[in-house]
mmCIF file of N, CA and C in Angstrom:
data_model
loop_
_atom_site.group_PDB
_atom_site.id
_atom_site.type_symbol
_atom_site.label_atom_id
_atom_site.label_comp_id
_atom_site.label_asym_id
_atom_site.label_seq_id
_atom_site.Cartn_x
_atom_site.Cartn_y
_atom_site.Cartn_z
ATOM 1 N N UNK S 85 -18.298 -65.955 -81.572
ATOM 2 C CA UNK S 85 -18.311 -64.943 -82.922
ATOM 3 C C UNK S 85 -16.991 -65.850 -83.741
ATOM 4 N N UNK S 86 -17.174 -65.642 -85.176
ATOM 5 C CA UNK S 86 -16.080 -65.959 -85.873
ATOM 6 C C UNK S 86 -14.974 -65.092 -86.096
ATOM 7 N N UNK S 87 -14.036 -65.341 -87.091
ATOM 8 C CA UNK S 87 -13.545 -64.547 -87.395
ATOM 9 C C UNK S 87 -13.939 -63.151 -88.347
ATOM 10 N N UNK S 88 -14.971 -63.374 -89.209
ATOM 11 C CA UNK S 88 -15.360 -62.614 -89.907
ATOM 12 C C UNK S 88 -16.052 -61.690 -89.179
ATOM 13 N N UNK S 89 -17.141 -61.872 -88.174
ATOM 14 C CA UNK S 89 -17.992 -60.996 -87.341
ATOM 15 C C UNK S 89 -16.752 -60.428 -86.211
ATOM 16 N N UNK S 90 -15.936 -61.048 -85.808
ATOM 17 C CA UNK S 90 -14.646 -60.090 -85.182
ATOM 18 C C UNK S 90 -14.363 -59.230 -85.895
ATOM 19 N N UNK S 91 -14.137 -59.631 -87.313
ATOM 20 C CA UNK S 91 -12.897 -58.585 -87.694
ATOM 21 C C UNK S 91 -14.208 -57.178 -87.972
ATOM 22 N N UNK S 92 -15.461 -57.620 -88.546
ATOM 23 C CA UNK S 92 -16.245 -56.486 -88.933
ATOM 24 C C UNK S 92 -16.671 -55.519 -87.380
ATOM 25 N N UNK S 93 -16.788 -56.167 -86.259
ATOM 26 C CA UNK S 93 -16.854 -55.400 -84.904
ATOM 27 C C UNK S 93 -15.694 -54.698 -84.981
ATOM 28 N N UNK S 94 -14.065 -55.347 -84.823
ATOM 29 C CA UNK S 94 -13.153 -54.433 -84.714
ATOM 30 C C UNK S 94 -13.089 -53.550 -85.518
ATOM 31 N N UNK S 95 -13.433 -53.484 -86.573
ATOM 32 C CA UNK S 95 -13.279 -51.862 -87.860
ATOM 33 C C UNK S 95 -14.333 -51.312 -87.301
ATOM 34 N N UNK S 96 -15.918 -51.554 -87.099
ATOM 35 C CA UNK S 96 -16.547 -50.544 -86.593
ATOM 36 C C UNK S 96 -16.223 -49.631 -85.274
ATOM 37 N N UNK S 97 -15.153 -50.438 -84.313
ATOM 38 C CA UNK S 97 -15.190 -49.673 -83.103
ATOM 39 C C UNK S 97 -13.826 -49.261 -83.471
ATOM 40 N N UNK S 98 -12.572 -49.519 -84.716
ATOM 41 C CA UNK S 98 -11.667 -48.745 -84.826
ATOM 42 C C UNK S 98 -11.802 -47.651 -85.494
ATOM 43 N N UNK S 99 -13.150 -47.454 -86.308
ATOM 44 C CA UNK S 99 -13.396 -46.295 -86.701
ATOM 45 C C UNK S 99 -13.739 -44.884 -85.995
ATOM 46 N N UNK S 100 -14.178 -45.341 -84.498
ATOM 47 C CA UNK S 100 -14.579 -44.038 -83.721
ATOM 48 C C UNK S 100 -12.835 -43.523 -83.205
ATOM 49 N N UNK S 101 -12.036 -44.480 -83.430
ATOM 50 C CA UNK S 101 -10.828 -43.300 -82.793
ATOM 51 C C UNK S 101 -10.123 -42.437 -83.634
ATOM 52 N N UNK S 102 -9.671 -41.457 -83.251
ATOM 53 C CA UNK S 102 -8.948 -40.285 -83.729
ATOM 54 C C UNK S 102 -8.287 -40.632 -84.634
ATOM 55 N N UNK S 103 -7.958 -39.922 -85.809
ATOM 56 C CA UNK S 103 -7.026 -40.376 -86.841
ATOM 57 C C UNK S 103 -6.902 -41.300 -87.845
ATOM 58 N N UNK S 104 -8.180 -42.133 -87.677
ATOM 59 C CA UNK S 104 -8.441 -43.358 -88.642
ATOM 60 C C UNK S 104 -9.476 -42.737 -89.983
ATOM 61 N N UNK S 105 -8.884 -42.870 -90.751
ATOM 62 C CA UNK S 105 -9.318 -42.789 -92.213
ATOM 63 C C UNK S 105 -9.993 -43.901 -92.743
ATOM 64 N N UNK S 106 -10.799 -43.859 -93.737
ATOM 65 C CA UNK S 106 -11.441 -45.040 -94.305
ATOM 66 C C UNK S 106 -11.583 -44.382 -95.955
ATOM 67 N N UNK S 107 -11.204 -45.499 -96.756
ATOM 68 C CA UNK S 107 -11.308 -45.475 -98.169
ATOM 69 C C UNK S 107 -12.607 -46.045 -98.833
ATOM 70 N N UNK S 108 -13.165 -45.388 -99.705
ATOM 71 C CA UNK S 108 -14.504 -46.275 -100.348
ATOM 72 C C UNK S 108 -14.423 -47.792 -100.338
ATOM 73 N N UNK S 109 -13.176 -48.230 -100.404
ATOM 74 C CA UNK S 109 -13.297 -49.845 -100.802
ATOM 75 C C UNK S 109 -13.557 -50.530 -99.066
ATOM 76 N N UNK S 110 -13.324 -49.701 -97.686
ATOM 77 C CA UNK S 110 -13.247 -50.177 -96.468
ATOM 78 C C UNK S 110 -11.976 -50.061 -95.951
ATOM 79 N N UNK S 111 -10.941 -50.143 -96.570
ATOM 80 C CA UNK S 111 -9.631 -49.911 -96.068
ATOM 81 C C UNK S 111 -9.484 -48.897 -94.996
ATOM 82 N N UNK S 112 -9.079 -48.814 -93.652
ATOM 83 C CA UNK S 112 -9.077 -48.287 -92.906
ATOM 84 C C UNK S 112 -7.306 -47.775 -92.868
ATOM 85 N N UNK S 113 -6.769 -46.516 -92.534
ATOM 86 C CA UNK S 113 -5.314 -46.349 -92.377
ATOM 87 C C UNK S 113 -5.524 -45.125 -91.464
ATOM 88 N N UNK S 114 -4.115 -45.361 -90.870
ATOM 89 C CA UNK S 114 -3.677 -44.220 -89.951
ATOM 90 C C UNK S 114 -2.328 -43.578 -90.255
ATOM 91 N N UNK S 115 -2.133 -42.333 -90.319
ATOM 92 C CA UNK S 115 -0.815 -41.903 -90.449
ATOM 93 C C UNK S 115 0.004 -41.713 -89.203
ATOM 94 N N UNK S 116 0.881 -42.209 -89.365
ATOM 95 C CA UNK S 116 2.022 -42.386 -88.158
ATOM 96 C C UNK S 116 3.108 -41.416 -88.370
ATOM 97 N N UNK S 117 3.755 -41.251 -89.733
ATOM 98 C CA UNK S 117 4.642 -40.465 -89.738
ATOM 99 C C UNK S 117 4.359 -40.223 -91.388
ATOM 100 N N UNK S 118 4.332 -38.967 -91.621
ATOM 101 C CA UNK S 118 4.089 -38.173 -93.120
ATOM 102 C C UNK S 118 5.472 -38.797 -93.862
ATOM 103 N N UNK S 119 5.747 -38.903 -95.043
ATOM 104 C CA UNK S 119 6.944 -38.814 -96.024
ATOM 105 C C UNK S 119 7.058 -37.542 -96.667
ATOM 106 N N UNK S 120 7.998 -37.198 -97.172
ATOM 107 C CA UNK S 120 8.423 -36.252 -98.440
ATOM 108 C C UNK S 120 8.908 -36.654 -99.630
ATOM 109 N N UNK S 121 8.762 -37.924 -99.892
ATOM 110 C CA UNK S 121 9.453 -38.466 -100.771
ATOM 111 C C UNK S 121 8.143 -38.742 -101.990
ATOM 112 N N UNK S 122 8.351 -39.470 -103.244
ATOM 113 C CA UNK S 122 7.891 -39.699 -104.409
ATOM 114 C C UNK S 122 6.558 -41.296 -103.649
ATOM 115 N N UNK S 123 5.341 -40.673 -104.225
ATOM 116 C CA UNK S 123 4.469 -41.536 -104.134
ATOM 117 C C UNK S 123 4.160 -42.389 -105.196
ATOM 118 N N UNK S 124 4.186 -44.120 -105.017
ATOM 119 C CA UNK S 124 4.096 -45.155 -106.038
ATOM 120 C C UNK S 124 2.687 -45.300 -106.740
ATOM 121 N N UNK S 125 2.744 -45.999 -107.878
ATOM 122 C CA UNK S 125 1.761 -46.303 -108.297
ATOM 123 C C UNK S 125 1.529 -47.755 -108.474
ATOM 124 N N UNK S 126 0.451 -48.657 -108.556
ATOM 125 C CA UNK S 126 0.423 -49.932 -108.318
ATOM 126 C C UNK S 126 1.335 -50.366 -109.083
ATOM 127 N N UNK S 127 1.914 -49.983 -110.446
ATOM 128 C CA UNK S 127 2.885 -50.771 -111.381
ATOM 129 C C UNK S 127 4.349 -50.632 -110.787
ATOM 130 N N UNK S 128 4.635 -49.902 -109.737
ATOM 131 C CA UNK S 128 5.499 -49.554 -109.174
ATOM 132 C C UNK S 128 6.291 -50.751 -108.085
ATOM 133 N N UNK S 129 7.594 -51.058 -108.302
ATOM 134 C CA UNK S 129 8.424 -51.771 -107.120
ATOM 135 C C UNK S 129 8.649 -50.801 -105.840
ATOM 136 N N UNK S 130 8.225 -51.376 -104.896
ATOM 137 C CA UNK S 130 8.313 -50.719 -103.642
ATOM 138 C C UNK S 130 9.392 -51.447 -102.627
ATOM 139 N N UNK S 131 10.059 -50.850 -101.626
ATOM 140 C CA UNK S 131 10.633 -51.390 -101.061
ATOM 141 C C UNK S 131 10.060 -50.887 -99.580
ATOM 142 N N UNK S 132 9.970 -51.655 -98.280
ATOM 143 C CA UNK S 132 9.207 -51.605 -97.246
ATOM 144 C C UNK S 132 9.703 -52.241 -96.052
ATOM 145 N N UNK S 133 9.301 -51.768 -95.196
ATOM 146 C CA UNK S 133 9.375 -52.494 -93.801
ATOM 147 C C UNK S 133 8.280 -52.599 -93.265
ATOM 148 N N UNK S 134 7.722 -53.637 -92.741
ATOM 149 C CA UNK S 134 6.390 -54.063 -92.039
ATOM 150 C C UNK S 134 6.488 -55.077 -91.124
ATOM 151 N N UNK S 135 5.593 -54.836 -90.139
ATOM 152 C CA UNK S 135 4.862 -55.975 -89.052
ATOM 153 C C UNK S 135 3.312 -55.766 -89.418
ATOM 154 N N UNK S 136 3.083 -57.415 -89.441
ATOM 155 C CA UNK S 136 1.735 -57.756 -89.526
ATOM 156 C C UNK S 136 0.923 -58.103 -88.274
ATOM 157 N N UNK S 137 0.000 -57.683 -88.022
ATOM 158 C CA UNK S 137 -0.791 -58.423 -86.690
ATOM 159 C C UNK S 137 -2.098 -58.650 -87.020
ATOM 160 N N UNK S 138 -2.634 -59.780 -85.816
ATOM 161 C CA UNK S 138 -3.949 -60.212 -86.326
ATOM 162 C C UNK S 138 -4.877 -58.991 -85.265
ATOM 163 N N UNK S 139 -5.868 -58.913 -85.096
ATOM 164 C CA UNK S 139 -6.449 -57.758 -84.523
ATOM 165 C C UNK S 139 -6.543 -58.254 -82.925
ATOM 166 N N UNK S 140 -5.891 -59.239 -82.494
ATOM 167 C CA UNK S 140 -5.712 -59.753 -81.181
ATOM 168 C C UNK S 140 -4.061 -59.058 -80.620
ATOM 169 N N UNK S 141 -3.517 -58.491 -81.790
ATOM 170 C CA UNK S 141 -2.288 -58.059 -81.436
ATOM 171 C C UNK S 141 -0.748 -58.917 -81.386
ATOM 172 N N UNK S 142 -1.568 -60.143 -81.935
ATOM 173 C CA UNK S 142 -0.235 -61.281 -82.487
ATOM 174 C C UNK S 142 0.181 -61.168 -83.795
ATOM 175 N N UNK S 143 1.818 -61.183 -83.580
ATOM 176 C CA UNK S 143 2.317 -60.770 -84.973
ATOM 177 C C UNK S 143 2.740 -62.158 -85.913
ATOM 178 N N UNK S 144 1.948 -61.888 -87.166
ATOM 179 C CA UNK S 144 2.301 -63.222 -88.214
ATOM 180 C C UNK S 144 3.382 -63.016 -88.680
ATOM 181 N N UNK S 145 3.725 -61.799 -89.163
ATOM 182 C CA UNK S 145 4.803 -61.587 -90.381
ATOM 183 C C UNK S 145 5.638 -60.556 -89.575
ATOM 184 N N UNK S 146 6.951 -59.969 -89.821
ATOM 185 C CA UNK S 146 7.635 -58.845 -89.638
ATOM 186 C C UNK S 146 8.808 -59.040 -90.246
ATOM 187 N N UNK S 147 8.973 -58.206 -91.423
ATOM 188 C CA UNK S 147 10.565 -57.820 -91.695
ATOM 189 C C UNK S 147 11.371 -57.372 -90.504
ATOM 190 N N UNK S 148 10.991 -56.284 -89.741
ATOM 191 C CA UNK S 148 11.596 -56.045 -88.674
ATOM 192 C C UNK S 148 12.420 -56.859 -87.760
ATOM 193 N N UNK S 149 11.692 -57.891 -87.337
ATOM 194 C CA UNK S 149 11.894 -59.322 -86.649
ATOM 195 C C UNK S 149 13.116 -59.850 -87.673
ATOM 196 N N UNK S 150 13.044 -59.954 -88.898
ATOM 197 C CA UNK S 150 13.952 -60.310 -89.818
ATOM 198 C C UNK S 150 15.259 -59.578 -90.150
ATOM 199 N N UNK S 151 15.229 -58.493 -89.604
ATOM 200 C CA UNK S 151 16.201 -57.376 -89.743
ATOM 201 C C UNK S 151 16.319 -56.835 -90.773
ATOM 202 N N UNK S 152 15.500 -56.874 -92.068
ATOM 203 C CA UNK S 152 15.840 -56.687 -93.354
ATOM 204 C C UNK S 152 14.479 -56.430 -94.275
ATOM 205 N N UNK S 153 14.517 -55.367 -94.997
ATOM 206 C CA UNK S 153 13.326 -54.654 -95.756
ATOM 207 C C UNK S 153 12.848 -55.701 -96.687
ATOM 208 N N UNK S 154 11.867 -55.328 -97.640
ATOM 209 C CA UNK S 154 11.714 -56.346 -98.768
ATOM 210 C C UNK S 154 11.120 -55.433 -99.891
ATOM 211 N N UNK S 155 11.406 -56.020 -100.789
ATOM 212 C CA UNK S 155 11.075 -55.321 -101.943
ATOM 213 C C UNK S 155 10.100 -55.972 -102.835
ATOM 214 N N UNK S 156 9.089 -55.677 -103.480
ATOM 215 C CA UNK S 156 8.280 -56.426 -104.334
ATOM 216 C C UNK S 156 7.492 -55.405 -105.457
ATOM 217 N N UNK S 157 6.637 -55.909 -106.257
ATOM 218 C CA UNK S 157 5.432 -55.312 -107.270
ATOM 219 C C UNK S 157 4.225 -54.981 -106.448
ATOM 220 N N UNK S 158 4.274 -53.606 -106.199
ATOM 221 C CA UNK S 158 2.992 -53.302 -105.761
ATOM 222 C C UNK S 158 1.434 -53.907 -105.885
ATOM 223 N N UNK S 159 1.569 -54.241 -107.229
ATOM 224 C CA UNK S 159 0.195 -54.724 -108.093
ATOM 225 C C UNK S 159 0.633 -56.502 -107.760
ATOM 226 N N UNK S 160 1.099 -56.997 -107.092
ATOM 227 C CA UNK S 160 1.421 -58.303 -106.574
ATOM 228 C C UNK S 160 1.469 -58.694 -105.417
ATOM 229 N N UNK S 161 0.594 -58.141 -104.505
ATOM 230 C CA UNK S 161 0.059 -58.292 -103.419
ATOM 231 C C UNK S 161 -1.180 -58.141 -103.051
ATOM 232 N N UNK S 162 -1.839 -58.320 -101.784
ATOM 233 C CA UNK S 162 -3.110 -58.152 -101.418
ATOM 234 C C UNK S 162 -3.482 -56.922 -101.670
ATOM 235 N N UNK S 163 -4.902 -56.792 -102.242
ATOM 236 C CA UNK S 163 -5.410 -55.537 -102.299
ATOM 237 C C UNK S 163 -5.345 -54.255 -101.482
ATOM 238 N N UNK S 164 -5.466 -54.389 -100.276
ATOM 239 C CA UNK S 164 -5.480 -54.162 -99.305
ATOM 240 C C UNK S 164 -4.080 -52.926 -99.408
ATOM 241 N N UNK S 165 -2.753 -53.809 -99.436
ATOM 242 C CA UNK S 165 -1.448 -53.017 -99.490
ATOM 243 C C UNK S 165 -1.573 -52.302 -100.847
ATOM 244 N N UNK S 166 -1.813 -52.717 -101.956
ATOM 245 C CA UNK S 166 -1.558 -52.252 -103.252
ATOM 246 C C UNK S 166 -2.643 -50.881 -103.168
ATOM 247 N N UNK S 167 -3.673 -50.798 -102.447
ATOM 248 C CA UNK S 167 -4.268 -49.492 -102.726
ATOM 249 C C UNK S 167 -3.498 -48.549 -101.397
ATOM 250 N N UNK S 168 -3.391 -49.181 -99.923
ATOM 251 C CA UNK S 168 -2.662 -48.246 -99.212
ATOM 252 C C UNK S 168 -1.328 -47.702 -99.290
ATOM 253 N N UNK S 169 -0.580 -48.407 -100.089
ATOM 254 C CA UNK S 169 0.558 -48.005 -100.235
ATOM 255 C C UNK S 169 0.964 -46.904 -101.016
ATOM 256 N N UNK S 170 -0.007 -46.688 -102.030
ATOM 257 C CA UNK S 170 -0.100 -45.738 -103.245
ATOM 258 C C UNK S 170 -0.721 -44.340 -102.222
ATOM 259 N N UNK S 171 -1.140 -44.521 -101.053
ATOM 260 C CA UNK S 171 -1.657 -43.187 -100.568
ATOM 261 C C UNK S 171 -0.310 -42.405 -99.877
ATOM 262 N N UNK S 172 0.629 -43.424 -99.637
ATOM 263 C CA UNK S 172 1.779 -42.837 -98.894
ATOM 264 C C UNK S 172 2.746 -42.274 -99.832
ATOM 265 N N UNK S 173 4.010 -41.367 -99.205
ATOM 266 C CA UNK S 173 4.893 -41.015 -99.672
ATOM 267 C C UNK S 173 5.889 -41.815 -99.369
ATOM 268 N N UNK S 174 7.520 -41.578 -99.905
ATOM 269 C CA UNK S 174 8.829 -42.360 -99.413
ATOM 270 C C UNK S 174 8.849 -41.472 -98.097
ATOM 271 N N UNK S 175 9.409 -42.866 -97.157
ATOM 272 C CA UNK S 175 9.503 -41.850 -95.666
ATOM 273 C C UNK S 175 8.640 -41.858 -94.918
ATOM 274 N N UNK S 176 7.382 -42.589 -95.158
ATOM 275 C CA UNK S 176 6.009 -42.379 -94.428
ATOM 276 C C UNK S 176 6.090 -43.637 -93.852
ATOM 277 N N UNK S 177 5.217 -43.773 -92.363
ATOM 278 C CA UNK S 177 4.788 -44.943 -91.785
ATOM 279 C C UNK S 177 3.383 -44.744 -91.707
ATOM 280 N N UNK S 178 2.803 -45.675 -92.216
ATOM 281 C CA UNK S 178 1.153 -45.669 -91.576
ATOM 282 C C UNK S 178 0.962 -47.116 -91.058
ATOM 283 N N UNK S 179 -0.709 -47.114 -90.734
ATOM 284 C CA UNK S 179 -0.801 -48.332 -90.038
ATOM 285 C C UNK S 179 -2.167 -48.936 -90.944
ATOM 286 N N UNK S 180 -2.414 -49.801 -91.485
ATOM 287 C CA UNK S 180 -3.525 -50.200 -92.416
ATOM 288 C C UNK S 180 -4.209 -51.103 -91.588
ATOM 289 N N UNK S 181 -5.333 -51.182 -91.731
ATOM 290 C CA UNK S 181 -6.590 -52.113 -91.014
ATOM 291 C C UNK S 181 -7.236 -52.522 -91.996
ATOM 292 N N UNK S 182 -7.222 -53.514 -92.531
ATOM 293 C CA UNK S 182 -7.257 -54.477 -93.665
ATOM 294 C C UNK S 182 -8.469 -55.410 -93.609
ATOM 295 N N UNK S 183 -9.703 -55.064 -93.998
ATOM 296 C CA UNK S 183 -10.802 -56.078 -93.887
ATOM 297 C C UNK S 183 -10.417 -57.228 -94.664
ATOM 298 N N UNK S 184 -11.220 -58.361 -94.476
ATOM 299 C CA UNK S 184 -10.811 -59.621 -94.861
ATOM 300 C C UNK S 184 -10.855 -59.685 -96.488
ATOM 301 N N UNK S 185 -12.024 -59.134 -97.097
ATOM 302 C CA UNK S 185 -12.033 -59.053 -98.672
ATOM 303 C C UNK S 185 -11.008 -58.339 -99.107
ATOM 304 N N UNK S 186 -10.262 -57.611 -98.431
ATOM 305 C CA UNK S 186 -8.745 -56.548 -99.079
ATOM 306 C C UNK S 186 -7.652 -57.791 -98.805
ATOM 307 N N UNK S 187 -7.774 -58.589 -98.084
ATOM 308 C CA UNK S 187 -6.838 -59.292 -97.456
ATOM 309 C C UNK S 187 -6.427 -60.634 -98.030
ATOM 310 N N UNK S 188 -6.734 -61.738 -97.366
ATOM 311 C CA UNK S 188 -6.648 -63.059 -97.742
ATOM 312 C C UNK S 188 -7.951 -63.757 -98.524
ATOM 313 N N UNK S 189 -9.153 -63.040 -97.852
ATOM 314 C CA UNK S 189 -10.388 -63.468 -98.385
ATOM 315 C C UNK S 189 -10.743 -64.414 -97.529
ATOM 316 N N UNK S 190 -11.765 -65.346 -98.179
ATOM 317 C CA UNK S 190 -12.615 -66.362 -97.227
ATOM 318 C C UNK S 190 -11.564 -67.709 -96.972
ATOM 319 N N UNK S 191 -10.340 -67.838 -97.803
ATOM 320 C CA UNK S 191 -9.715 -69.169 -97.592
ATOM 321 C C UNK S 191 -8.545 -68.592 -96.856
ATOM 322 N N UNK S 192 -8.212 -67.597 -96.889
ATOM 323 C CA UNK S 192 -6.965 -67.443 -96.089
ATOM 324 C C UNK S 192 -5.624 -67.972 -96.686
ATOM 325 N N UNK S 193 -4.509 -67.999 -96.121
ATOM 326 C CA UNK S 193 -3.265 -68.248 -96.671
ATOM 327 C C UNK S 193 -2.046 -68.720 -95.430
ATOM 328 N N UNK S 194 -1.477 -69.668 -95.790
ATOM 329 C CA UNK S 194 -0.672 -70.046 -94.637
ATOM 330 C C UNK S 194 -1.279 -69.857 -93.319
ATOM 331 N N UNK S 195 -0.260 -69.272 -92.475
ATOM 332 C CA UNK S 195 -0.739 -69.214 -91.023
ATOM 333 C C UNK S 195 -2.058 -68.062 -90.974
ATOM 334 N N UNK S 196 -2.480 -67.705 -92.085
ATOM 335 C CA UNK S 196 -3.662 -66.659 -91.768
ATOM 336 C C UNK S 196 -4.882 -67.222 -92.370
ATOM 337 N N UNK S 197 -5.980 -67.476 -91.217
ATOM 338 C CA UNK S 197 -7.081 -68.245 -91.449
ATOM 339 C C UNK S 197 -7.892 -67.353 -92.244
ATOM 340 N N UNK S 198 -8.751 -67.933 -92.798
ATOM 341 C CA UNK S 198 -10.198 -67.225 -93.922
ATOM 342 C C UNK S 198 -10.857 -66.426 -93.040
ATOM 343 N N UNK S 199 -11.363 -65.403 -93.509
ATOM 344 C CA UNK S 199 -11.722 -63.877 -93.012
ATOM 345 C C UNK S 199 -11.773 -63.077 -91.966
ATOM 346 N N UNK S 200 -9.689 -63.338 -91.912
ATOM 347 C CA UNK S 200 -9.234 -62.699 -91.193
ATOM 348 C C UNK S 200 -9.124 -61.273 -91.492
ATOM 349 N N UNK S 201 -9.529 -60.276 -90.816
ATOM 350 C CA UNK S 201 -8.937 -58.802 -90.520
ATOM 351 C C UNK S 201 -7.532 -58.582 -90.237
ATOM 352 N N UNK S 202 -6.545 -57.901 -90.925
ATOM 353 C CA UNK S 202 -5.329 -57.627 -90.750
ATOM 354 C C UNK S 202 -4.859 -56.223 -90.412
ATOM 355 N N UNK S 203 -3.884 -56.433 -89.713
ATOM 356 C CA UNK S 203 -3.450 -54.850 -89.190
ATOM 357 C C UNK S 203 -1.745 -54.924 -89.622
ATOM 358 N N UNK S 204 -1.426 -53.618 -90.342
ATOM 359 C CA UNK S 204 -0.195 -53.864 -91.018
ATOM 360 C C UNK S 204 0.514 -52.448 -90.665
ATOM 361 N N UNK S 205 1.496 -52.358 -89.920
ATOM 362 C CA UNK S 205 2.501 -51.503 -89.925
ATOM 363 C C UNK S 205 3.393 -51.284 -91.013
ATOM 364 N N UNK S 206 3.597 -50.240 -91.934
ATOM 365 C CA UNK S 206 4.077 -50.237 -93.137
ATOM 366 C C UNK S 206 5.258 -49.097 -93.294
ATOM 367 N N UNK S 207 6.280 -48.935 -93.545
ATOM 368 C CA UNK S 207 7.179 -48.113 -93.480
ATOM 369 C C UNK S 207 7.633 -48.252 -95.241
ATOM 370 N N UNK S 208 7.395 -46.784 -95.822
ATOM 371 C CA UNK S 208 7.752 -46.943 -97.055
ATOM 372 C C UNK S 208 9.162 -46.364 -97.280
ATOM 373 N N UNK S 209 9.881 -47.094 -98.072
ATOM 374 C CA UNK S 209 11.398 -46.566 -97.897
ATOM 375 C C UNK S 209 11.827 -46.229 -99.255
ATOM 376 N N UNK S 210 11.282 -47.029 -100.295
ATOM 377 C CA UNK S 210 11.665 -46.287 -101.562
ATOM 378 C C UNK S 210 10.513 -46.951 -102.776
ATOM 379 N N UNK S 211 10.428 -46.292 -103.514
ATOM 380 C CA UNK S 211 9.679 -46.425 -104.875
ATOM 381 C C UNK S 211 10.848 -46.651 -106.130
ATOM 382 N N UNK S 212 10.668 -47.622 -106.423
ATOM 383 C CA UNK S 212 12.000 -47.962 -107.387
ATOM 384 C C UNK S 212 11.457 -47.774 -108.900
#
């Protein structure tokens, strides 16, 4: 099977697990820790820590590994992030399971092949 089929199968199986929620777009998420602060809107800048993995568990990017959080405009990243982080409040940690069409699509980007379903653990530190 290719990345697209592997991702679809992974997401179908993931939905059977306890605590997995899914939005209308197909974004799946799991609340690891709820926050108590402000929730961002798409036009806000946010500060986060995160770790991105492929469905096989291998890490392709991590602010934790760099030892430094990152700040960016929420509407300037992949659709799965823009949608998902708006569900969070400051202080929360969620895990997002992002279908390829809400990630880097058919073409991929950098080390991420096309049709890749991605998993991100995201800690929302601050809404700017």
